[in-house]
Short mmCIF file of C-alpha atoms and ligand atoms in Angstrom, two decimals:
data_model
loop_
_atom_site.label_atom_id
_atom_site.label_comp_id
_atom_site.label_asym_id
_atom_site.label_seq_id
_atom_site.Cartn_x
_atom_site.Cartn_y
_atom_site.Cartn_z
CA UNK A 876 11.81 34.23 3.14
CA UNK A 877 10.52 37.45 4.72
CA UNK A 878 6.79 38.01 5.45
CA UNK A 879 6.31 40.45 2.54
CA UNK A 880 7.77 38.04 -0.04
CA UNK A 881 5.78 35.19 1.52
CA UNK A 882 2.56 37.23 1.37
CA UNK A 883 3.18 37.91 -2.32
CA UNK A 884 3.74 34.19 -3.07
CA UNK A 885 0.56 33.27 -1.17
CA UNK A 886 -1.48 35.87 -3.06
CA UNK A 887 -0.17 34.71 -6.44
CA UNK A 888 -0.83 31.08 -5.36
CA UNK A 889 2.83 30.20 -5.91
CA UNK A 890 2.38 28.94 -2.36
CA UNK A 891 -1.09 27.38 -2.07
CA UNK A 892 -3.20 24.93 -0.07
CA UNK A 893 -4.80 25.93 3.23
CA UNK A 894 -2.22 24.15 5.38
CA UNK A 895 0.82 25.15 3.32
CA UNK A 896 -0.03 28.86 3.28
CA UNK A 897 -0.42 28.83 7.07
CA UNK A 898 2.93 27.08 7.57
CA UNK A 899 4.71 29.38 5.10
CA UNK A 900 3.31 32.42 6.90
CA UNK A 901 4.43 31.36 10.39
CA UNK A 902 7.82 30.22 9.04
CA UNK A 903 8.35 33.73 7.63
CA UNK A 904 7.45 35.20 11.05
CA UNK A 905 9.95 32.82 12.65
CA UNK A 906 12.71 34.02 10.30
CA UNK A 907 11.66 37.64 10.86
CA UNK A 908 11.93 37.11 14.62
CA UNK A 909 15.38 35.55 14.33
CA UNK A 910 16.67 38.50 12.33
CA UNK A 911 14.93 41.21 14.32
CA UNK A 912 17.18 43.95 15.77
CA UNK A 913 14.71 46.75 16.56
CA UNK A 914 13.22 47.91 19.86
CA UNK A 915 9.45 47.64 19.20
CA UNK A 916 9.18 43.92 18.43
CA UNK A 917 5.48 43.23 19.11
CA UNK A 918 4.34 46.30 17.14
CA UNK A 919 6.65 45.44 14.23
CA UNK A 920 5.62 41.75 14.32
CA UNK A 921 1.96 42.78 14.18
CA UNK A 922 2.66 44.80 11.01
CA UNK A 923 4.27 41.76 9.37
CA UNK A 924 1.37 39.59 10.55
CA UNK A 925 -1.11 41.98 8.98
CA UNK A 926 0.67 41.75 5.60
CA UNK A 927 0.38 37.96 5.71
CA UNK A 928 -3.28 37.90 6.81
CA UNK A 929 -4.26 40.23 3.96
CA UNK A 930 -2.72 37.96 1.29
CA UNK A 931 -5.76 35.60 0.96
CA UNK A 932 -9.05 36.11 2.83
CA UNK A 933 -10.85 32.73 2.84
CA UNK A 934 -8.58 30.01 4.27
CA UNK A 935 -8.85 30.72 8.01
CA UNK A 936 -5.82 28.50 8.66
CA UNK A 937 -3.77 31.56 7.68
CA UNK A 938 -5.10 34.05 10.27
CA UNK A 939 -5.45 31.29 12.87
CA UNK A 940 -1.77 30.38 12.54
CA UNK A 941 -0.56 34.00 12.38
CA UNK A 942 -2.73 35.02 15.35
CA UNK A 943 -1.36 32.08 17.33
CA UNK A 944 2.21 33.32 16.70
CA UNK A 945 1.17 36.78 17.93
CA UNK A 946 -0.40 35.15 21.00
CA UNK A 947 2.89 33.28 21.67
CA UNK A 948 4.91 36.48 21.14
CA UNK A 949 2.82 38.32 23.74
CA UNK A 950 3.18 35.53 26.30
CA UNK A 951 6.86 34.53 25.86
CA UNK A 952 10.32 36.10 25.49
CA UNK A 953 11.34 36.93 21.90
CA UNK A 954 14.27 34.49 22.15
CA UNK A 955 11.85 31.62 22.81
CA UNK A 956 9.58 32.41 19.87
CA UNK A 957 11.43 30.68 16.97
CA UNK A 958 11.46 27.36 18.83
CA UNK A 959 7.79 27.72 19.76
CA UNK A 960 6.93 28.39 16.11
CA UNK A 961 8.89 25.32 15.03
CA UNK A 962 6.93 23.30 17.62
CA UNK A 963 3.63 24.64 16.25
CA UNK A 964 4.63 23.77 12.67
CA UNK A 965 5.61 20.25 13.74
CA UNK A 966 2.23 19.86 15.49
CA UNK A 967 0.40 20.88 12.30
CA UNK A 968 2.30 18.35 10.18
CA UNK A 969 1.57 15.71 12.83
CA UNK A 970 -2.13 16.70 12.69
CA UNK A 971 -2.13 15.96 8.96
CA UNK A 972 -0.57 12.55 9.63
CA UNK A 973 -3.06 11.76 12.42
CA UNK A 974 -6.11 12.75 10.39
CA UNK A 975 -4.92 10.62 7.46
CA UNK A 976 -4.82 7.56 9.75
CA UNK A 977 -8.32 8.30 11.08
CA UNK A 978 -9.76 9.14 7.67
CA UNK A 979 -8.29 6.02 6.02
CA UNK A 980 -10.57 3.90 8.22
CA UNK A 981 -13.60 5.44 6.47
CA UNK A 982 -12.34 4.26 3.08
CA UNK A 983 -13.25 0.70 2.13
CA UNK A 984 -11.53 -1.80 -0.16
CA UNK A 985 -12.81 -1.29 -3.71
CA UNK A 986 -13.99 2.29 -3.10
CA UNK A 987 -14.29 4.67 -6.01
CA UNK A 988 -13.71 8.11 -4.54
CA UNK A 989 -14.27 11.48 -6.22
CA UNK A 990 -12.29 14.51 -5.11
CA UNK A 991 -12.03 18.14 -6.18
CA UNK A 992 -9.03 20.50 -6.31
CA UNK A 993 -5.76 19.56 -4.57
CA UNK A 994 -5.86 18.93 -0.82
CA UNK A 995 -2.95 17.46 1.11
CA UNK A 996 -5.40 16.31 3.79
CA UNK A 997 -7.33 14.36 1.15
CA UNK A 998 -4.24 12.96 -0.57
CA UNK A 999 -2.56 11.79 2.63
CA UNK A 1000 -5.81 10.10 3.70
CA UNK A 1001 -6.13 8.33 0.33
CA UNK A 1002 -2.45 7.36 0.34
CA UNK A 1003 -2.81 5.88 3.84
CA UNK A 1004 -5.91 3.89 2.84
CA UNK A 1005 -4.26 2.69 -0.39
CA UNK A 1006 -1.56 0.91 1.63
CA UNK A 1007 -4.09 -1.86 2.37
CA UNK A 1008 -7.10 -1.23 0.11
CA UNK A 1009 -7.82 -1.01 -3.61
CA UNK A 1010 -8.98 2.52 -4.41
CA UNK A 1011 -9.78 4.29 -7.68
CA UNK A 1012 -9.84 8.08 -7.52
CA UNK A 1013 -11.80 10.34 -9.85
CA UNK A 1014 -10.45 13.89 -9.73
CA UNK A 1015 -11.74 17.04 -11.36
CA UNK A 1016 -9.57 19.47 -13.32
CA UNK A 1017 -10.70 22.30 -11.02
CA UNK A 1018 -10.86 25.28 -13.31
CA UNK A 1019 -9.52 27.93 -13.61
CA UNK A 1020 -6.17 27.07 -11.95
CA UNK A 1021 -6.50 23.31 -12.62
CA UNK A 1022 -5.19 22.13 -9.25
CA UNK A 1023 -6.67 18.73 -10.18
CA UNK A 1024 -3.61 18.14 -12.36
CA UNK A 1025 -1.49 18.22 -9.18
CA UNK A 1026 -3.83 15.68 -7.58
CA UNK A 1027 -3.73 13.37 -10.61
CA UNK A 1028 0.08 13.55 -10.82
CA UNK A 1029 0.49 12.86 -7.11
CA UNK A 1030 -1.78 9.80 -7.21
CA UNK A 1031 -0.15 8.46 -10.39
CA UNK A 1032 3.29 8.89 -8.80
CA UNK A 1033 2.07 6.78 -5.86
CA UNK A 1034 0.58 4.18 -8.27
CA UNK A 1035 -2.99 4.87 -7.10
CA UNK A 1036 -5.45 4.46 -10.01
CA UNK A 1037 -6.74 7.90 -10.94
CA UNK A 1038 -9.02 9.29 -13.65
CA UNK A 1039 -9.03 13.01 -14.45
CA UNK A 1040 -12.40 14.50 -15.50
CA UNK A 1041 -13.85 17.86 -16.44
CA UNK A 1042 -15.51 19.78 -13.61
CA UNK A 1043 -18.72 19.56 -15.64
CA UNK A 1044 -18.52 15.74 -15.79
CA UNK A 1045 -19.05 15.14 -12.04
CA UNK A 1046 -22.64 13.94 -12.23
CA UNK A 1047 -21.91 11.75 -15.27
CA UNK A 1048 -18.79 10.32 -13.61
CA UNK A 1049 -20.71 9.42 -10.45
CA UNK A 1050 -23.09 7.37 -12.61
CA UNK A 1051 -20.48 6.04 -15.05
CA UNK A 1052 -17.92 4.87 -12.47
CA UNK A 1053 -20.33 4.13 -9.61
CA UNK A 1054 -18.61 6.60 -7.27
CA UNK A 1055 -19.02 5.42 -3.67
CA UNK A 1056 -17.74 8.43 -1.70
CA UNK A 1057 -16.79 12.06 -2.09
CA UNK A 1058 -13.70 13.23 -0.17
CA UNK A 1059 -12.68 16.88 -0.25
CA UNK A 1060 -10.45 19.24 1.72
CA UNK A 1061 -11.37 22.51 3.41
CA UNK A 1062 -10.15 26.07 3.62
CA UNK A 1063 -12.45 27.02 6.47
CA UNK A 1064 -14.99 25.27 8.71
CA UNK A 1065 -17.54 27.72 10.14
CA UNK A 1066 -19.06 27.43 13.61
CA UNK A 1067 -22.30 26.07 12.14
CA UNK A 1068 -20.41 23.32 10.29
CA UNK A 1069 -20.53 24.92 6.84
CA UNK A 1070 -17.31 24.32 4.85
CA UNK A 1071 -15.55 26.75 2.54
CA UNK A 1072 -13.58 24.96 -0.15
CA UNK A 1073 -12.60 25.40 -3.78
CA UNK A 1074 -15.35 26.77 -6.01
CA UNK A 1075 -17.50 23.92 -7.31
CA UNK A 1076 -17.43 21.94 -4.06
CA UNK A 1077 -21.00 22.87 -3.10
CA UNK A 1078 -22.28 21.68 -6.50
CA UNK A 1079 -20.58 18.34 -5.94
CA UNK A 1080 -22.13 18.17 -2.47
CA UNK A 1081 -25.62 18.74 -3.82
CA UNK A 1082 -25.11 16.02 -6.47
CA UNK A 1083 -23.78 13.64 -3.77
CA UNK A 1084 -26.86 14.45 -1.67
CA UNK A 1085 -29.10 13.58 -4.64
CA UNK A 1086 -27.31 10.24 -5.11
CA UNK A 1087 -27.18 9.61 -1.35
CA UNK A 1088 -23.37 9.26 -1.52
CA UNK A 1089 -21.31 10.04 1.64
CA UNK A 1090 -19.76 13.51 1.39
CA UNK A 1091 -16.65 13.61 3.63
CA UNK A 1092 -14.37 16.52 4.49
CA UNK A 1093 -10.75 15.99 5.54
CA UNK A 1094 -9.39 18.97 7.47
CA UNK A 1095 -7.07 19.83 10.32
CA UNK A 1096 -8.64 21.81 13.18
CA UNK A 1097 -6.44 24.81 12.37
CA UNK A 1098 -9.00 25.47 9.61
CA UNK A 1099 -11.90 25.89 12.04
CA UNK A 1100 -12.96 29.53 12.30
CA UNK A 1101 -13.29 31.09 15.77
CA UNK A 1102 -14.39 34.35 14.17
CA UNK A 1103 -17.59 32.76 12.79
CA UNK A 1104 -18.34 31.55 16.33
CA UNK A 1105 -18.40 35.25 17.24
CA UNK A 1106 -20.71 36.08 14.33
CA UNK A 1107 -18.17 37.14 11.69
CA UNK A 1108 -18.70 36.10 8.08
CA UNK A 1109 -15.95 34.45 6.03
CA UNK A 1110 -15.03 36.40 2.90
CA UNK A 1111 -15.03 34.41 -0.34
CA UNK A 1112 -11.96 35.48 -2.32
CA UNK A 1113 -12.61 36.80 -5.81
CA UNK A 1114 -9.63 36.47 -8.09
CA UNK A 1115 -8.46 38.08 -11.32
CA UNK A 1116 -10.93 37.59 -14.20
CA UNK A 1117 -8.01 36.86 -16.49
CA UNK A 1118 -7.63 33.51 -14.64
CA UNK A 1119 -10.81 32.51 -16.50
CA UNK A 1120 -9.68 33.76 -19.94
CA UNK A 1121 -8.45 36.98 -21.60
CA UNK A 1122 -10.89 39.91 -21.54
CA UNK A 1123 -13.85 39.76 -23.93
CA UNK A 1124 -15.36 43.01 -25.22
CA UNK A 1125 -18.80 43.60 -23.71
CA UNK A 1126 -18.49 40.57 -21.35
CA UNK A 1127 -18.21 40.79 -17.57
CA UNK A 1128 -16.64 37.87 -15.63
CA UNK A 1129 -16.91 36.63 -12.04
CA UNK A 1130 -14.17 34.45 -10.51
CA UNK A 1131 -14.89 33.41 -6.89
CA UNK A 1132 -12.15 31.04 -5.68
CA UNK A 1133 -14.28 29.25 -3.06
CA UNK A 1134 -17.84 28.42 -2.12
CA UNK A 1135 -19.64 27.31 1.03
CA UNK A 1136 -21.16 23.85 1.44
CA UNK A 1137 -23.96 23.83 4.04
CA UNK A 1138 -23.68 21.33 6.94
CA UNK A 1139 -26.79 19.49 5.75
CA UNK A 1140 -24.82 18.22 2.72
CA UNK A 1141 -21.83 17.08 4.79
CA UNK A 1142 -21.85 13.60 6.33
CA UNK A 1143 -18.62 13.72 8.34
CA UNK A 1144 -15.65 15.97 8.99
CA UNK A 1145 -12.40 14.04 9.50
CA UNK A 1146 -9.95 15.83 11.82
CA UNK A 1147 -6.79 14.89 13.72
CA UNK A 1148 -8.94 14.79 16.87
CA UNK A 1149 -11.39 12.34 15.36
CA UNK A 1150 -14.46 12.22 13.15
CA UNK A 1151 -17.23 14.71 13.87
CA UNK A 1152 -20.56 15.64 12.40
CA UNK A 1153 -20.49 19.17 10.97
CA UNK A 1154 -22.75 20.33 13.78
CA UNK A 1155 -19.97 19.52 16.29
CA UNK A 1156 -17.76 22.29 14.87
CA UNK A 1157 -18.76 24.37 17.89
CA UNK A 1158 -17.12 21.81 20.24
CA UNK A 1159 -13.85 21.93 18.33
CA UNK A 1160 -13.86 25.72 18.48
CA UNK A 1161 -14.51 25.83 22.21
CA UNK A 1162 -11.84 23.21 22.98
CA UNK A 1163 -9.14 24.27 20.52
CA UNK A 1164 -9.58 28.00 20.28
CA UNK A 1165 -10.42 28.98 23.82
CA UNK A 1166 -7.46 31.33 23.74
CA UNK A 1167 -8.89 33.10 20.71
CA UNK A 1168 -12.46 33.26 21.96
CA UNK A 1169 -11.56 34.91 25.29
P1 RI2 B 1833 -5.06 21.44 2.09
C1 RI2 B 1833 -7.09 24.72 -1.55
O1 RI2 B 1833 -7.28 26.05 -1.97
C2 RI2 B 1833 -8.28 23.87 -1.98
O2 RI2 B 1833 -9.53 24.55 -1.78
C3 RI2 B 1833 -8.11 22.72 -0.99
O3 RI2 B 1833 -9.23 21.89 -0.91
C4 RI2 B 1833 -7.86 23.50 0.29
O4 RI2 B 1833 -7.02 24.59 -0.11
C5 RI2 B 1833 -7.23 22.70 1.41
O5 RI2 B 1833 -5.96 22.28 1.01
P2 RI2 B 1833 -6.20 26.75 -3.01
O6 RI2 B 1833 -4.98 27.07 -2.16
O7 RI2 B 1833 -4.78 22.34 3.27
O8 RI2 B 1833 -5.92 25.76 -4.10
O9 RI2 B 1833 -5.85 20.22 2.49
O10 RI2 B 1833 -6.91 28.00 -3.51
O11 RI2 B 1833 -3.82 21.10 1.27
#
């Protein structure tokens, strides 16, 4: 699929999830590179990259991955680029596998875990833990796009006990089921350890804080934001109001797709490089994104 079509599918959320949108974007740049016949490759690749980066503003995995392809293009021959992109994509899928192994160790037999939205990092971690431990997952619907239905279906398919609840039932569910841990994914991790994730995450974090329940984030390091290290702010995407419901005369609507959870509410961040406190985000950025920060 070409970058323009891919950008459209990312914007419409036909392709979604912070890791999947990054991989789809770089795969489209790989195919573009393979089919390129012009004479101004870097300039033309940068135009395609810009289309992809504009498709959704919050998940920094997207610009990180696209910028890395541009970095590779500027430091290697065009003929080498497709193979280098394939290698990068393989590394990202391996990162997901590695973090799931590490994260599974923080899940105990008999845990009741609440999650929000639909995160492959979360689901692979739960699936890995469920190989040897009894786990019951409580998942929210996640209005307005109801990604929680994908989570519930996935867990049911893998015979992991799962209960679907309303977003507004989180506090009641924590009390009713005796939730032991919260495990959520991430779209972006800022340099100060704050996490951008699906709207409603920060409310869950504040409830977990009140109940003194561990709030854990599962995320690959590709979602750490070098730009925030340099002082930039992460834009919270606002989506079509009609995702909430059809227009109502005399009623305005507001539909932010993400929110930020402050580091104080986050106990651990599980990555493929290990488990860190949110305040160690700086270390990850220095080690993993030196090329970007120069
Ligand atoms: P993985 C999703 O956003 C959710 O916020 C999810 O937690 C996050 O991306 C990470 O997903 P959306 O694409 O990369 O549903 O862990 O708007 O799959």
